[in-house]
Amino acid sequence: MSQKISLTRYLVEQQRIDGHIPPELRLLLEVVARACKSISQAVNKGALGGENSILGSAGSENVQGEVQKKLDIIANEVLIEANEWGGHLAAMASEEMDNIYLVPNRYPQGEYLLLFDPLDGSSNIDVNVSIGTIFSVLKKLEGHAAVEESDFLQAGNQQVAAGYCVYGPQTTLVLTVGDGVAMFTLDREQGSFVLTEENITIPADTQEFAINMSNMRHWDEPVKRYIDECLQGTDGPRGKNFNMRWIASMVADVHRILTRGGVFLYPWDKREPEKAGKLRLMYEANPMSWLIEQAGGAATNGRQRIMDIQPAKLHERVSVMLGSKNEVERVSAYHSKL
Ligand code: P6P
């Protein structure tokens, strides 16, 4: 039987082979992975806690104005507590926190900034559908002793690591440090993540799209055209039939695309025209875009590569179209024809 390579061994060997992963970043990634294991355990409990069940809402709202689930808050606390003392971080930012979280002075300060959506897709928790943690790592800006929110406002092309952990039939950690995409499956008997796939590539073409069709009447014309042509199938200009998936959990939809190709769209729509989109740039779109690009795919907001967008606000939103390269390029072309 081929030897199992743990996440730790993979990171040590990556660090030794090409120095791509400095020791502090390796420590950061291992700590995040350990936190994801703890979150996975909490998610797996479901309703078992009886009246103390971790399901249901926490009776509060996050900065996005969304009702927080108990597990949203639990996952956020797990990530904060796991990462604040190790000396690898200067600060953290989370979908669940209005402001950045500075590492307390009682702990050593590191050179990295960690951003995360602690539990993406949490509307799926109570119905037992896959959810996940998304994270992005930036370097602290030089010469800034005290970290401020503005230190986080770096384009996605500045990321030094990005990944997610999907809590589904398997708990799988997917990671890039800029040298391809690797997948690690949690071996619950060993209690460790084991390398199960590396150098992942997405086919340039696909016959599967992911979008919330109930918003169709609100979309911009280029998106309406793209989806309409997919729906016309072999009778239409695409000359082939398409399948549709929508899990309403970005982590699960992106994992499917990394596994077998596809295109994912959460575009701007007319419901809240002042918002650029629903998904958040810094801790959803940027990390997912880097993973997709590292696997040979593409990620755009319709007019610009997502990872080139210069953020203006920590929690800013963005229109997202990502996945199989030829499909994303087609959607972009339709936008440029406006
Ligand atoms: P809708 C989950 O709330 C999320 O942020 C993404 O994970 C997901 O792709 C999207 O929103 C689902 O949105 O409007 O279809 O419920």
Short mmCIF file of N, CA, C and O and ligand atoms in Angstrom, two decimals, residues 66 95 117 120-123 212 215 246 248-251 253 264 266 271 278-280 284, ligand 1:
data_model
loop_
_atom_site.label_atom_id
_atom_site.label_comp_id
_atom_site.label_asym_id
_atom_site.label_seq_id
_atom_site.Cartn_x
_atom_site.Cartn_y
_atom_site.Cartn_z
N GLU A 66 -26.61 39.43 8.36
CA GLU A 66 -27.17 38.07 8.26
C GLU A 66 -27.30 37.45 9.65
O GLU A 66 -26.43 37.66 10.52
N GLU A 95 -15.57 37.09 8.46
CA GLU A 95 -16.91 37.50 8.04
C GLU A 95 -17.79 37.78 9.26
O GLU A 95 -18.70 38.58 9.22
N ASP A 117 -13.80 33.08 6.29
CA ASP A 117 -15.23 32.89 6.50
C ASP A 117 -15.30 31.60 7.31
O ASP A 117 -15.10 30.52 6.75
N ASP A 120 -18.86 28.87 5.90
CA ASP A 120 -19.59 29.35 4.73
C ASP A 120 -20.72 28.37 4.39
O ASP A 120 -20.57 27.16 4.51
N GLY A 121 -21.85 28.96 4.00
CA GLY A 121 -22.99 28.11 3.63
C GLY A 121 -23.82 27.72 4.84
O GLY A 121 -24.55 26.72 4.83
N SER A 122 -23.71 28.53 5.91
CA SER A 122 -24.31 28.09 7.19
C SER A 122 -25.83 27.95 7.11
O SER A 122 -26.41 27.31 7.98
N SER A 123 -26.46 28.46 6.05
CA SER A 123 -27.91 28.23 5.94
C SER A 123 -28.17 26.74 5.68
O SER A 123 -29.28 26.25 5.80
N ASN A 212 -27.87 30.43 -8.95
CA ASN A 212 -29.19 30.40 -8.33
C ASN A 212 -30.21 30.95 -9.35
O ASN A 212 -30.38 32.15 -9.49
N ASN A 215 -32.89 33.88 -9.34
CA ASN A 215 -32.57 35.32 -9.48
C ASN A 215 -32.53 35.77 -10.93
O ASN A 215 -32.18 36.92 -11.21
N TRP A 246 -26.76 23.62 -7.92
CA TRP A 246 -26.67 24.79 -7.03
C TRP A 246 -26.85 24.31 -5.59
O TRP A 246 -27.93 23.91 -5.19
N ALA A 248 -25.87 26.10 -2.92
CA ALA A 248 -26.01 27.27 -2.02
C ALA A 248 -24.98 27.19 -0.90
O ALA A 248 -25.20 27.69 0.19
N SER A 249 -23.85 26.56 -1.22
CA SER A 249 -22.70 26.52 -0.33
C SER A 249 -21.48 26.62 -1.24
O SER A 249 -21.13 25.64 -1.92
N MET A 250 -20.87 27.81 -1.27
CA MET A 250 -19.80 28.06 -2.26
C MET A 250 -18.71 27.00 -2.15
O MET A 250 -18.19 26.53 -3.16
N VAL A 251 -18.37 26.62 -0.89
CA VAL A 251 -17.30 25.64 -0.71
C VAL A 251 -17.63 24.35 -1.44
O VAL A 251 -16.79 23.77 -2.14
N ASP A 253 -19.81 23.89 -3.96
CA ASP A 253 -19.85 24.09 -5.42
C ASP A 253 -18.43 24.20 -6.00
O ASP A 253 -18.14 23.60 -7.04
N PHE A 264 -19.13 28.44 -11.93
CA PHE A 264 -19.93 28.93 -10.80
C PHE A 264 -20.15 30.42 -11.00
O PHE A 264 -19.20 31.16 -11.30
N TYR A 266 -22.10 33.80 -9.17
CA TYR A 266 -22.97 34.58 -8.31
C TYR A 266 -22.79 36.04 -8.74
O TYR A 266 -21.98 36.76 -8.18
N ARG A 271 -31.37 43.35 -7.45
CA ARG A 271 -32.10 43.38 -6.16
C ARG A 271 -31.52 44.45 -5.24
O ARG A 271 -32.24 45.18 -4.58
N LYS A 278 -23.09 39.43 -4.05
CA LYS A 278 -23.43 38.90 -2.72
C LYS A 278 -22.17 38.44 -1.99
O LYS A 278 -22.04 38.65 -0.78
N LEU A 279 -21.25 37.79 -2.73
CA LEU A 279 -20.10 37.16 -2.07
C LEU A 279 -19.04 38.20 -1.71
O LEU A 279 -18.95 39.26 -2.33
N ARG A 280 -18.26 37.87 -0.66
CA ARG A 280 -17.26 38.81 -0.16
C ARG A 280 -15.93 38.59 -0.85
O ARG A 280 -15.50 37.46 -1.05
N GLU A 284 -13.82 35.17 0.62
CA GLU A 284 -14.53 34.15 -0.18
C GLU A 284 -13.99 34.16 -1.60
O GLU A 284 -13.39 33.19 -2.05
P1 P6P B 1 -28.22 32.01 -2.16
C1 P6P B 1 -23.76 31.03 1.50
O1 P6P B 1 -24.61 31.86 2.27
C2 P6P B 1 -23.19 31.88 0.38
O2 P6P B 1 -22.46 32.94 0.91
C3 P6P B 1 -22.33 31.03 -0.55
O3 P6P B 1 -21.70 29.99 0.12
C4 P6P B 1 -23.35 30.50 -1.55
O4 P6P B 1 -22.78 30.22 -2.82
C5 P6P B 1 -24.37 31.63 -1.64
O5 P6P B 1 -24.26 32.39 -0.43
C6 P6P B 1 -25.78 31.10 -1.74
O6 P6P B 1 -26.62 32.22 -1.91
O7 P6P B 1 -28.70 33.41 -2.50
O8 P6P B 1 -28.35 31.04 -3.33
O9 P6P B 1 -28.77 31.45 -0.87
#
